[in-house]
Amino acid sequence: MKYLFVLLMLLFPSSYVLGQIAGGSFRGTVQDATGARIVAAAIVVRSQDDAVYRSVSSDDLGYFRVDDVAPGKYVIVVQARGFADAATQVSIEVASLRDINVTMRPSAVQQTIGVTAQGSSIATQTVDRASQVHQSVISSNDLESLPLPDRSFANIAYLAPGTEPVEPSDPTKARITAVSTGGSSGLNNELSVDGADNSDDYIGGFLQNFSPDSIQEFSIRTAQQDADTGGSTAGSVVITTKRGTENWHGDAAFYERAAALNARFPIENPAPNPKQPFSRQNYVGTLGGPLRRQRLWFFAALEQIHEDASIAYSPANTTQFAALAALAADGLIPGVPSISVPPNVPIPFRDTFGSTRFDWQESPKSSWFLRSSIDSYTTHNNLVEQGTLPSTGLLTHNNYLNLAVSNQVIFSPTWVGRLVLGASSLHLTQQRNSNLGFALAFPFSSTSLTVSGFETFGDNQFATPITFFPSQRDQEKYQLRYDVTNALPRHAIRFGVNFIHEPVLGGAFPSNNETLYQFPQDPTYYVANSANLAEFTTDMQAGASTSNLGGGFSQNVQRLALYAEDSLRVTRSLTVNYGFRYSASFGLLEASGRTQQSNPAFITLQALDIPLVNAAPHDDRMQLGPRLGIAFSPGASGNTVVRAGIGLYANDLAQTGWATALQSVNTPPGLCVDPVANPGGTENSGCISGSSFDGSGNLIDQNYKTPYAIHITGGVAHSFRAGWSLSADYTHEQGNHGYRAYSYTGGLNLFTPLLPTSSPDQASFVPNVNVFHSDNRSSYNALMLHLQGRVSQRLSLIANYTFSKAQTWGCVLGELFDYVNGVCNPLDPFGPGDYGPSGEDVRHRFVVAGTWRAPLGIEISTLAQAESARPFTITTADNSGRIAINGTPTTLDQFRGTPYIQADMRVARPVKLGDHDTLMPFVEFFNLLNRNNPGANYVTNIASLPVPANEVQAGNVTDVCADASCSTFHPIISPNQLRVAGGALGDFFGPGTTVGTPFAAQLGIRLTF
């Protein structure tokens, strides 16, 4: 397989994907004018773009079905003895089923085929009468006509009910936009492109981004996926890319954004400071057509992004930076005689995406395609935030290569087989702006805006209270998948196998010693007078802690999945879907060929007779996934569908949570026999030091189970005659075996029986230990209302309303499935107050989008979103738990941010240049109302709040400072007194989506030929 991959890369060096079948299906009924069924009618489905055709016959009930049809436009011809031929044109969408009702008439009468309205946009989707899957299909027309702030397909995914915006959750690939489904952060969703897997197996979520101009359609499945879908506990995204046709066609487009088109954002760039510099240009080009008519087609897409963003410092931060520079000038910072404070920090970003696809019709029975893609981007001063100087930033370089090869063989009119061979790789490097070997942390920058939560000057360490990410990442994946379908009139049988081999899944953390100096006061305090200046050196030494992140880790993982399913048409009105999926993982809990029994923490605990973890965890090879669903369409019209389903979905793709445990076995362990009896002996050289000497270890619990969710859904959809449809669906998702970390402190809640529990020497021998369990539980409940239709010939729209609740266990703010949630007390992991909303718990969400074809040929489209406030927590100074107010511990739902409201609009005026050519100038407006949208981005650490210093240290707030010096204060009577807006850069990393940007305009022009 690896040599095949290398050969294909040599033949097609422009790039290289992996996963899931993305075809559609036709099914229908053939009858005469009286409603009597017609047997043995011949149905031919022929593509309008190439020479592909399929033929089937109706059964004794007049039923027929055609599966695994590529998305596109088709001509359907129905023939029966004694009747005139019937024909129509119809479109098929990705991962969808179209119902066709054929009424045959005597040969002297013109024939018609009843086909539900063609789905050229999400606003004209048909009601699915055969499936329980909750999905929405987004077309290339939607991608081109609706405003996209970041030109990511995820920007428009929010049109689907049950989805939410979510921040990028990984600073190593912050430009890969995520989509939240089921109240999670989106990292437990599966992505496939052209039937090949494109999921990130390290942190979860999407791997490579794709230009909207390379995408033909994509389907967002938010619940009740079919049995062919795995690796997801919430939703999945199925993408099909554009292909060449019999006619040469393409696009050329240019997008322009600049500071002059943006409003000032007073939170991060207040007046009278100069306006924050910004410019961005997108260059887009596509071309497709026949290399050999009716046999070989070609399509290519290229997009380049040239962005020059910047970080503007607030006057308050600039004052602190100037004081810090004064401390350096006084020689108080060793090895740093001076510090430069720029007015702003440029953040250049350069991105090049390219994709090439070849489609070959080998014969009427066999077709092939090869698609190769590449995405390479660099970010300078990456992760510099408003509270940090450029020294904490990085130069980040991401390289994605992706390849998919597929062959479909039509064995007979009903039997079809499809082979997918895939390969992908990620190589990411991050180079620090400085290598001073230390970092300075002050209270003024201790917010969620900084990458670490508190670094102001020095090296970006990557080991912080917020996150722990590698400075290098490598992922290499190969896939073999084969699916077989048998489309009978009453049965749609599908089964297959999917095998993924991942010989490279790893990364590296900085392995040099880093010292963090954490100060109790801001720089302005120390330069205020000579007495305070003398405290600087004392505080610097008192707040010093040195760590070494310890190098790399490497895994070799294999995943095997088998599935079978059937869609049984019991009657014309009732369809029952049932299936089963089995999957297993191999090597998931090993690293560098070693198990957790080689972990120094495991060996040390064994030597200390501490029965915290007694064995190494093993792969969970019993990932069972039954699926059952019904779709019932009462009456002859088929305008109403009642659907329900239940299924089980497993996902073990996120490895980032316990990377430290995998890293611990990177090298052979040393000896640890009896550290208490002979702590200095050579037989104990491999023991971890006690907690009083900062010794710590990380382990994976022996009782590992694969996280899974149970989906239970039910709903009804109705299509009105005027082109309107309305649906109401209820979803319950019960999560089990989510990841959590139990943090034990040696001598405090972890003891060795070799010493008395009260012995002060406990902390000298017992280390701090984090044990990663898979015992978390969560729930997501949602009522989703969806309305779509055409108000008139000129106006079409969709509207969604979601009423939901997402809850999980966590110490700070938990997430569903994809993060390792913390435990406040490892001795009481399900304690009071520890169950509450996830970070993406949005109780109310409303979305409306539409297109109005105004007079004079002007087209106006909009996408507006409004949602209730998301939760946030305020932690103690060391981020180990939640604060208390007047002696009462706060809960996970104690604080909420502000509601998020954003309206985007696009105005375009197409100009016809001929029969096939169109020139379209346009302007797009983002955050049209210029609303301030801090979202949930509020100060989350007590050290940054205006409260007395002694209360900061105690973690219990009773008063709030009344002045800047905190010489006077007011008693706290409401938690809202602690709501302090944190800034405008998002909850995590990269361009914010739940924290809105100010008003911005984008100019563009597109030529379509």
GROMACS .gro file of C-alpha atoms in nm, residues 622-969:
model
  348
  622MET     CA    1  -1.557  -0.472   2.107
  623GLN     CA    2  -1.686  -0.150   1.956
  624LEU     CA    3  -2.035  -0.262   1.862
  625GLY     CA    4  -2.275  -0.030   1.685
  626PRO     CA    5  -2.632  -0.147   1.617
  627ARG     CA    6  -2.853   0.090   1.416
  628LEU     CA    7  -3.232   0.089   1.373
  629GLY     CA    8  -3.461   0.345   1.216
  630ILE     CA    9  -3.800   0.386   1.054
  631ALA     CA   10  -3.951   0.634   0.810
  632PHE     CA   11  -4.329   0.635   0.766
  633SER     CA   12  -4.505   0.848   0.506
  634PRO     CA   13  -4.881   0.823   0.553
  635GLY     CA   14  -5.121   0.884   0.267
  636ALA     CA   15  -5.068   0.873  -0.106
  637SER     CA   16  -4.912   1.219  -0.143
  638GLY     CA   17  -4.593   1.139   0.043
  639ASN     CA   18  -4.579   1.494   0.174
  640THR     CA   19  -4.550   1.393   0.539
  641VAL     CA   20  -4.282   1.175   0.696
  642VAL     CA   21  -4.259   1.047   1.052
  643ARG     CA   22  -3.912   0.921   1.140
  644ALA     CA   23  -3.742   0.773   1.443
  645GLY     CA   24  -3.420   0.592   1.519
  646ILE     CA   25  -3.178   0.456   1.775
  647GLY     CA   26  -2.811   0.377   1.733
  648LEU     CA   27  -2.477   0.344   1.909
  649TYR     CA   28  -2.168   0.534   1.789
  650ALA     CA   29  -1.807   0.495   1.905
  651ASN     CA   30  -1.509   0.729   1.867
  652ASP     CA   31  -1.152   0.684   1.997
  653LEU     CA   32  -0.978   0.929   1.766
  654ALA     CA   33  -0.865   1.201   2.009
  655GLN     CA   34  -0.519   1.111   2.145
  656THR     CA   35  -0.409   1.457   2.252
  657GLY     CA   36  -0.558   1.429   2.602
  658TRP     CA   37  -0.314   1.168   2.721
  659ALA     CA   38  -0.016   1.249   2.501
  660THR     CA   39   0.193   1.289   2.817
  661ALA     CA   40   0.126   0.928   2.912
  662LEU     CA   41   0.230   0.811   2.565
  663GLN     CA   42   0.533   1.036   2.579
  664SER     CA   43   0.640   0.877   2.909
  665VAL     CA   44   0.724   0.546   2.741
  666ASN     CA   45   0.924   0.703   2.460
  667THR     CA   46   1.245   0.555   2.606
  668PRO     CA   47   1.313   0.234   2.802
  669PRO     CA   48   1.239   0.283   3.172
  670GLY     CA   49   1.496   0.274   3.448
  671LEU     CA   50   1.485   0.061   3.762
  672CYS     CA   51   1.265   0.138   4.059
  673VAL     CA   52   1.268  -0.132   4.328
  674ASP     CA   53   1.228   0.029   4.672
  675PRO     CA   54   1.272   0.408   4.676
  676VAL     CA   55   1.174   0.441   5.044
  677ALA     CA   56   1.432   0.193   5.171
  678ASN     CA   57   1.719   0.312   4.952
  679PRO     CA   58   1.628   0.633   4.768
  680GLY     CA   59   1.981   0.696   4.640
  681GLY     CA   60   2.051   0.342   4.519
  682THR     CA   61   2.118   0.260   4.156
  683GLU     CA   62   1.828   0.013   4.166
  684ASN     CA   63   1.599   0.315   4.214
  685SER     CA   64   1.746   0.543   3.950
  686GLY     CA   65   1.428   0.518   3.742
  687CYS     CA   66   1.190   0.627   4.018
  688ILE     CA   67   0.996   0.951   3.989
  689SER     CA   68   1.073   1.202   4.264
  690GLY     CA   69   0.819   1.288   4.528
  691SER     CA   70   0.578   1.579   4.494
  692SER     CA   71   0.788   1.801   4.721
  693PHE     CA   72   1.062   1.776   4.454
  694ASP     CA   73   0.812   1.850   4.171
  695GLY     CA   74   0.802   1.485   4.064
  696SER     CA   75   0.503   1.398   3.849
  697GLY     CA   76   0.380   1.126   3.615
  698ASN     CA   77   0.095   1.053   3.374
  699LEU     CA   78  -0.080   0.718   3.329
  700ILE     CA   79  -0.372   0.569   3.139
  701ASP     CA   80  -0.614   0.374   3.356
  702GLN     CA   81  -0.620  -0.003   3.303
  703ASN     CA   82  -0.999  -0.012   3.258
  704TYR     CA   83  -1.000   0.181   2.930
  705LYS     CA   84  -1.321   0.169   2.726
  706THR     CA   85  -1.392   0.333   2.393
  707PRO     CA   86  -1.615   0.641   2.430
  708TYR     CA   87  -1.957   0.592   2.272
  709ALA     CA   88  -2.290   0.770   2.246
  710ILE     CA   89  -2.644   0.640   2.216
  711HIS     CA   90  -2.860   0.840   1.977
  712ILE     CA   91  -3.239   0.834   2.018
  713THR     CA   92  -3.435   1.053   1.778
  714GLY     CA   93  -3.787   1.112   1.657
  715GLY     CA   94  -3.956   1.371   1.443
  716VAL     CA   95  -4.193   1.466   1.166
  717ALA     CA   96  -4.150   1.657   0.839
  718HIS     CA   97  -4.415   1.794   0.606
  719SER     CA   98  -4.382   1.936   0.256
  720PHE     CA   99  -4.636   2.197   0.149
  721ARG     CA  100  -4.754   2.236  -0.207
  722ALA     CA  101  -4.616   2.585  -0.245
  723GLY     CA  102  -4.259   2.460  -0.210
  724TRP     CA  103  -4.247   2.493   0.166
  725SER     CA  104  -4.146   2.228   0.414
  726LEU     CA  105  -4.142   2.222   0.793
  727SER     CA  106  -3.980   1.968   1.023
  728ALA     CA  107  -3.960   1.915   1.398
  729ASP     CA  108  -3.712   1.667   1.545
  730TYR     CA  109  -3.612   1.569   1.896
  731THR     CA  110  -3.265   1.428   1.966
  732HIS     CA  111  -3.128   1.264   2.278
  733GLU     CA  112  -2.760   1.170   2.285
  734GLN     CA  113  -2.632   0.985   2.590
  735GLY     CA  114  -2.254   0.986   2.619
  736ASN     CA  115  -2.056   0.714   2.795
  737HIS     CA  116  -1.687   0.654   2.871
  738GLY     CA  117  -1.573   1.008   2.799
  739TYR     CA  118  -1.215   1.098   2.890
  740ARG     CA  119  -1.125   1.248   3.229
  741ALA     CA  120  -0.807   1.319   3.424
  742TYR     CA  121  -0.774   1.233   3.794
  743SER     CA  122  -0.500   1.449   3.944
  744TYR     CA  123  -0.345   1.308   4.263
  745THR     CA  124  -0.101   1.499   4.485
  746GLY     CA  125   0.162   1.300   4.666
  747GLY     CA  126   0.130   1.334   5.041
  748LEU     CA  127  -0.209   1.504   5.016
  749ASN     CA  128  -0.448   1.250   4.864
  750LEU     CA  129  -0.201   0.986   4.747
  751PHE     CA  130  -0.002   0.786   5.004
  752THR     CA  131   0.233   0.491   5.016
  753PRO     CA  132   0.159   0.221   5.280
  754LEU     CA  133   0.535   0.191   5.331
  755LEU     CA  134   0.513   0.502   5.550
  756PRO     CA  135   0.255   0.622   5.801
  757THR     CA  136  -0.009   0.835   5.631
  758SER     CA  137   0.075   1.124   5.863
  759SER     CA  138   0.445   1.104   5.786
  760PRO     CA  139   0.588   1.429   5.642
  761ASP     CA  140   0.810   1.209   5.422
  762GLN     CA  141   0.511   1.100   5.212
  763ALA     CA  142   0.560   1.398   4.981
  764SER     CA  143   0.932   1.319   4.954
  765PHE     CA  144   0.863   0.980   4.790
  766VAL     CA  145   0.511   0.989   4.645
  767PRO     CA  146   0.490   1.187   4.320
  768ASN     CA  147   0.200   1.379   4.175
  769VAL     CA  148   0.016   1.150   3.932
  770ASN     CA  149  -0.243   1.218   3.663
  771VAL     CA  150  -0.447   0.910   3.573
  772PHE     CA  151  -0.653   0.930   3.255
  773HIS     CA  152  -0.984   0.747   3.287
  774SER     CA  153  -1.265   0.682   3.040
  775ASP     CA  154  -1.555   0.702   3.283
  776ASN     CA  155  -1.718   1.034   3.202
  777ARG     CA  156  -2.087   1.066   3.118
  778SER     CA  157  -2.275   1.334   2.929
  779SER     CA  158  -2.608   1.411   2.771
  780TYR     CA  159  -2.742   1.626   2.490
  781ASN     CA  160  -3.109   1.696   2.435
  782ALA     CA  161  -3.242   1.915   2.156
  783LEU     CA  162  -3.564   2.012   1.986
  784MET     CA  163  -3.492   2.131   1.632
  785LEU     CA  164  -3.737   2.318   1.410
  786HIS     CA  165  -3.654   2.370   1.043
  787LEU     CA  166  -3.849   2.576   0.786
  788GLN     CA  167  -3.753   2.618   0.423
  789GLY     CA  168  -3.916   2.723   0.102
  790ARG     CA  169  -3.976   2.987  -0.162
  791VAL     CA  170  -4.164   3.296  -0.053
  792SER     CA  171  -4.192   3.393  -0.419
  793GLN     CA  172  -4.015   3.340  -0.746
  794ARG     CA  173  -3.760   3.593  -0.626
  795LEU     CA  174  -3.712   3.494  -0.262
  796SER     CA  175  -3.611   3.164  -0.096
  797LEU     CA  176  -3.511   3.112   0.264
  798ILE     CA  177  -3.448   2.871   0.548
  799ALA     CA  178  -3.493   2.922   0.920
  800ASN     CA  179  -3.379   2.703   1.211
  801TYR     CA  180  -3.454   2.715   1.580
  802THR     CA  181  -3.283   2.482   1.826
  803PHE     CA  182  -3.369   2.448   2.191
  804SER     CA  183  -3.100   2.233   2.352
  805LYS     CA  184  -2.909   2.140   2.664
  806ALA     CA  185  -2.562   1.983   2.677
  807GLN     CA  186  -2.426   1.860   3.011
  808THR     CA  187  -2.122   1.670   3.133
  809TRP     CA  188  -1.896   1.617   3.435
  810GLY     CA  189  -1.599   1.846   3.474
  811CYS     CA  190  -1.397   2.045   3.727
  812VAL     CA  191  -1.364   2.364   3.528
  813LEU     CA  192  -1.572   2.377   3.208
  814GLY     CA  193  -1.623   2.034   3.055
  815GLU     CA  194  -1.661   1.926   2.695
  816LEU     CA  195  -1.851   1.633   2.548
  817PHE     CA  196  -1.620   1.345   2.450
  818ASP     CA  197  -1.335   1.521   2.277
  819TYR     CA  198  -1.138   1.676   2.565
  820VAL     CA  199  -0.997   1.522   2.882
  821ASN     CA  200  -1.219   1.691   3.140
  822GLY     CA  201  -1.067   1.755   3.479
  823VAL     CA  202  -1.175   1.615   3.816
  824CYS     CA  203  -1.175   1.857   4.110
  825ASN     CA  204  -1.138   1.585   4.373
  826PRO     CA  205  -1.001   1.248   4.255
  827LEU     CA  206  -1.140   1.089   4.572
  828ASP     CA  207  -1.489   1.213   4.481
  829PRO     CA  208  -1.490   1.234   4.099
  830PHE     CA  209  -1.867   1.277   4.075
  831GLY     CA  210  -1.894   1.542   4.344
  832PRO     CA  211  -2.168   1.801   4.389
  833GLY     CA  212  -2.147   2.096   4.152
  834ASP     CA  213  -1.924   1.906   3.907
  835TYR     CA  214  -2.207   1.821   3.664
  836GLY     CA  215  -2.314   2.104   3.442
  837PRO     CA  216  -2.314   2.257   3.094
  838SER     CA  217  -2.050   2.192   2.836
  839GLY     CA  218  -1.859   2.483   2.690
  840GLU     CA  219  -2.087   2.465   2.384
  841ASP     CA  220  -2.412   2.455   2.579
  842VAL     CA  221  -2.638   2.693   2.384
  843ARG     CA  222  -2.996   2.680   2.509
  844HIS     CA  223  -3.150   2.881   2.223
  845ARG     CA  224  -3.017   2.921   1.871
  846PHE     CA  225  -3.183   3.079   1.568
  847VAL     CA  226  -3.050   3.091   1.211
  848VAL     CA  227  -3.205   3.245   0.902
  849ALA     CA  228  -3.060   3.253   0.552
  850GLY     CA  229  -3.205   3.345   0.219
  851THR     CA  230  -3.155   3.486  -0.128
  852TRP     CA  231  -3.362   3.765  -0.286
  853ARG     CA  232  -3.341   3.825  -0.660
  854ALA     CA  233  -3.416   4.193  -0.656
  855PRO     CA  234  -3.505   4.411  -0.954
  856LEU     CA  235  -3.232   4.517  -1.197
  857GLY     CA  236  -3.074   4.172  -1.167
  858ILE     CA  237  -2.933   4.234  -0.819
  859GLU     CA  238  -2.901   3.930  -0.591
  860ILE     CA  239  -2.900   3.981  -0.214
  861SER     CA  240  -2.825   3.691   0.020
  862THR     CA  241  -2.792   3.682   0.396
  863LEU     CA  242  -2.690   3.454   0.679
  864ALA     CA  243  -2.791   3.567   1.027
  865GLN     CA  244  -2.730   3.389   1.357
  866ALA     CA  245  -2.849   3.456   1.710
  867GLU     CA  246  -2.790   3.240   2.016
  868SER     CA  247  -2.819   3.263   2.392
  869ALA     CA  248  -2.512   3.304   2.612
  870ARG     CA  249  -2.263   3.023   2.661
  871PRO     CA  250  -2.122   2.936   3.005
  872PHE     CA  251  -1.779   3.009   3.145
  873THR     CA  252  -1.613   2.936   3.477
  874ILE     CA  253  -1.378   3.137   3.698
  875THR     CA  254  -1.091   2.930   3.835
  876THR     CA  255  -0.849   2.963   4.122
  877ALA     CA  256  -0.514   3.128   4.059
  878ASP     CA  257  -0.345   2.794   3.981
  879ASN     CA  258  -0.640   2.680   3.763
  880SER     CA  259  -0.689   2.372   3.981
  881GLY     CA  260  -1.058   2.430   4.049
  882ARG     CA  261  -1.349   2.671   4.061
  883ILE     CA  262  -1.354   2.969   4.292
  884ALA     CA  263  -1.591   3.017   4.586
  885ILE     CA  264  -1.807   3.322   4.653
  886ASN     CA  265  -1.866   3.408   5.017
  887GLY     CA  266  -1.748   3.060   5.112
  888THR     CA  267  -1.981   2.875   4.872
  889PRO     CA  268  -1.812   2.692   4.580
  890THR     CA  269  -1.936   2.807   4.241
  891THR     CA  270  -2.097   2.558   4.003
  892LEU     CA  271  -2.031   2.488   3.637
  893ASP     CA  272  -2.329   2.703   3.541
  894GLN     CA  273  -2.260   2.997   3.772
  895PHE     CA  274  -2.155   3.235   3.493
  896ARG     CA  275  -2.279   3.297   3.141
  897GLY     CA  276  -2.142   3.534   2.880
  898THR     CA  277  -2.353   3.746   2.648
  899PRO     CA  278  -2.585   3.645   2.363
  900TYR     CA  279  -2.424   3.622   2.021
  901ILE     CA  280  -2.593   3.798   1.728
  902GLN     CA  281  -2.435   3.839   1.387
  903ALA     CA  282  -2.585   3.921   1.047
  904ASP     CA  283  -2.385   3.884   0.725
  905MET     CA  284  -2.498   3.995   0.379
  906ARG     CA  285  -2.385   3.967   0.020
  907VAL     CA  286  -2.493   4.191  -0.270
  908ALA     CA  287  -2.409   4.078  -0.624
  909ARG     CA  288  -2.501   4.179  -0.979
  910PRO     CA  289  -2.441   3.905  -1.238
  911VAL     CA  290  -2.360   4.029  -1.588
  912LYS     CA  291  -2.413   3.786  -1.875
  913LEU     CA  292  -2.127   3.790  -2.122
  914GLY     CA  293  -2.273   3.522  -2.348
  915ASP     CA  294  -2.467   3.200  -2.333
  916HIS     CA  295  -2.234   3.043  -2.075
  917ASP     CA  296  -2.014   3.322  -1.936
  918THR     CA  297  -2.102   3.539  -1.637
  919LEU     CA  298  -1.915   3.820  -1.467
  920MET     CA  299  -2.028   3.886  -1.110
  921PRO     CA  300  -1.899   4.177  -0.902
  922PHE     CA  301  -2.011   4.162  -0.539
  923VAL     CA  302  -1.963   4.306  -0.194
  924GLU     CA  303  -1.999   4.115   0.133
  925PHE     CA  304  -2.073   4.262   0.475
  926PHE     CA  305  -1.987   4.074   0.794
  927ASN     CA  306  -2.142   4.171   1.129
  928LEU     CA  307  -2.357   4.415   0.939
  929LEU     CA  308  -2.493   4.578   1.256
  930ASN     CA  309  -2.141   4.611   1.407
  931ARG     CA  310  -2.257   4.440   1.726
  932ASN     CA  311  -2.011   4.384   2.006
  933ASN     CA  312  -1.999   4.005   2.048
  934PRO     CA  313  -1.774   3.902   2.339
  935GLY     CA  314  -1.963   3.571   2.360
  936ALA     CA  315  -1.827   3.368   2.651
  937ASN     CA  316  -1.488   3.535   2.633
  938TYR     CA  317  -1.470   3.669   2.988
  939VAL     CA  318  -1.186   3.664   3.238
  940THR     CA  319  -1.165   3.309   3.368
  941ASN     CA  320  -0.894   3.334   3.636
  942ILE     CA  321  -0.936   3.497   3.976
  943ALA     CA  322  -0.586   3.646   3.952
  944SER     CA  323  -0.705   3.881   3.678
  945LEU     CA  324  -1.015   4.002   3.859
  946PRO     CA  325  -1.035   4.325   4.062
  947VAL     CA  326  -1.045   4.153   4.401
  948PRO     CA  327  -0.811   4.182   4.706
  949ALA     CA  328  -0.484   3.986   4.683
  950ASN     CA  329  -0.557   3.776   4.990
  951GLU     CA  330  -0.883   3.660   4.833
  952VAL     CA  331  -0.697   3.570   4.515
  953GLN     CA  332  -0.468   3.343   4.712
  954ALA     CA  333  -0.757   3.192   4.907
  955GLY     CA  334  -0.970   3.134   4.598
  956ASN     CA  335  -1.271   3.274   4.785
  957VAL     CA  336  -1.417   3.609   4.679
  958THR     CA  337  -1.602   3.821   4.934
  959ASP     CA  338  -1.520   4.170   4.806
  960VAL     CA  339  -1.466   4.355   4.481
  961CYS     CA  340  -1.216   4.640   4.450
  962ALA     CA  341  -1.373   4.984   4.427
  963ASP     CA  342  -1.063   5.157   4.286
  964ALA     CA  343  -0.754   5.070   4.084
  965SER     CA  344  -0.531   5.039   4.392
  966CYS     CA  345  -0.789   4.821   4.570
  967SER     CA  346  -0.761   5.040   4.879
  968THR     CA  347  -1.140   5.032   4.910
  969PHE     CA  348  -1.383   4.766   4.809
   0.00000   0.00000   0.00000
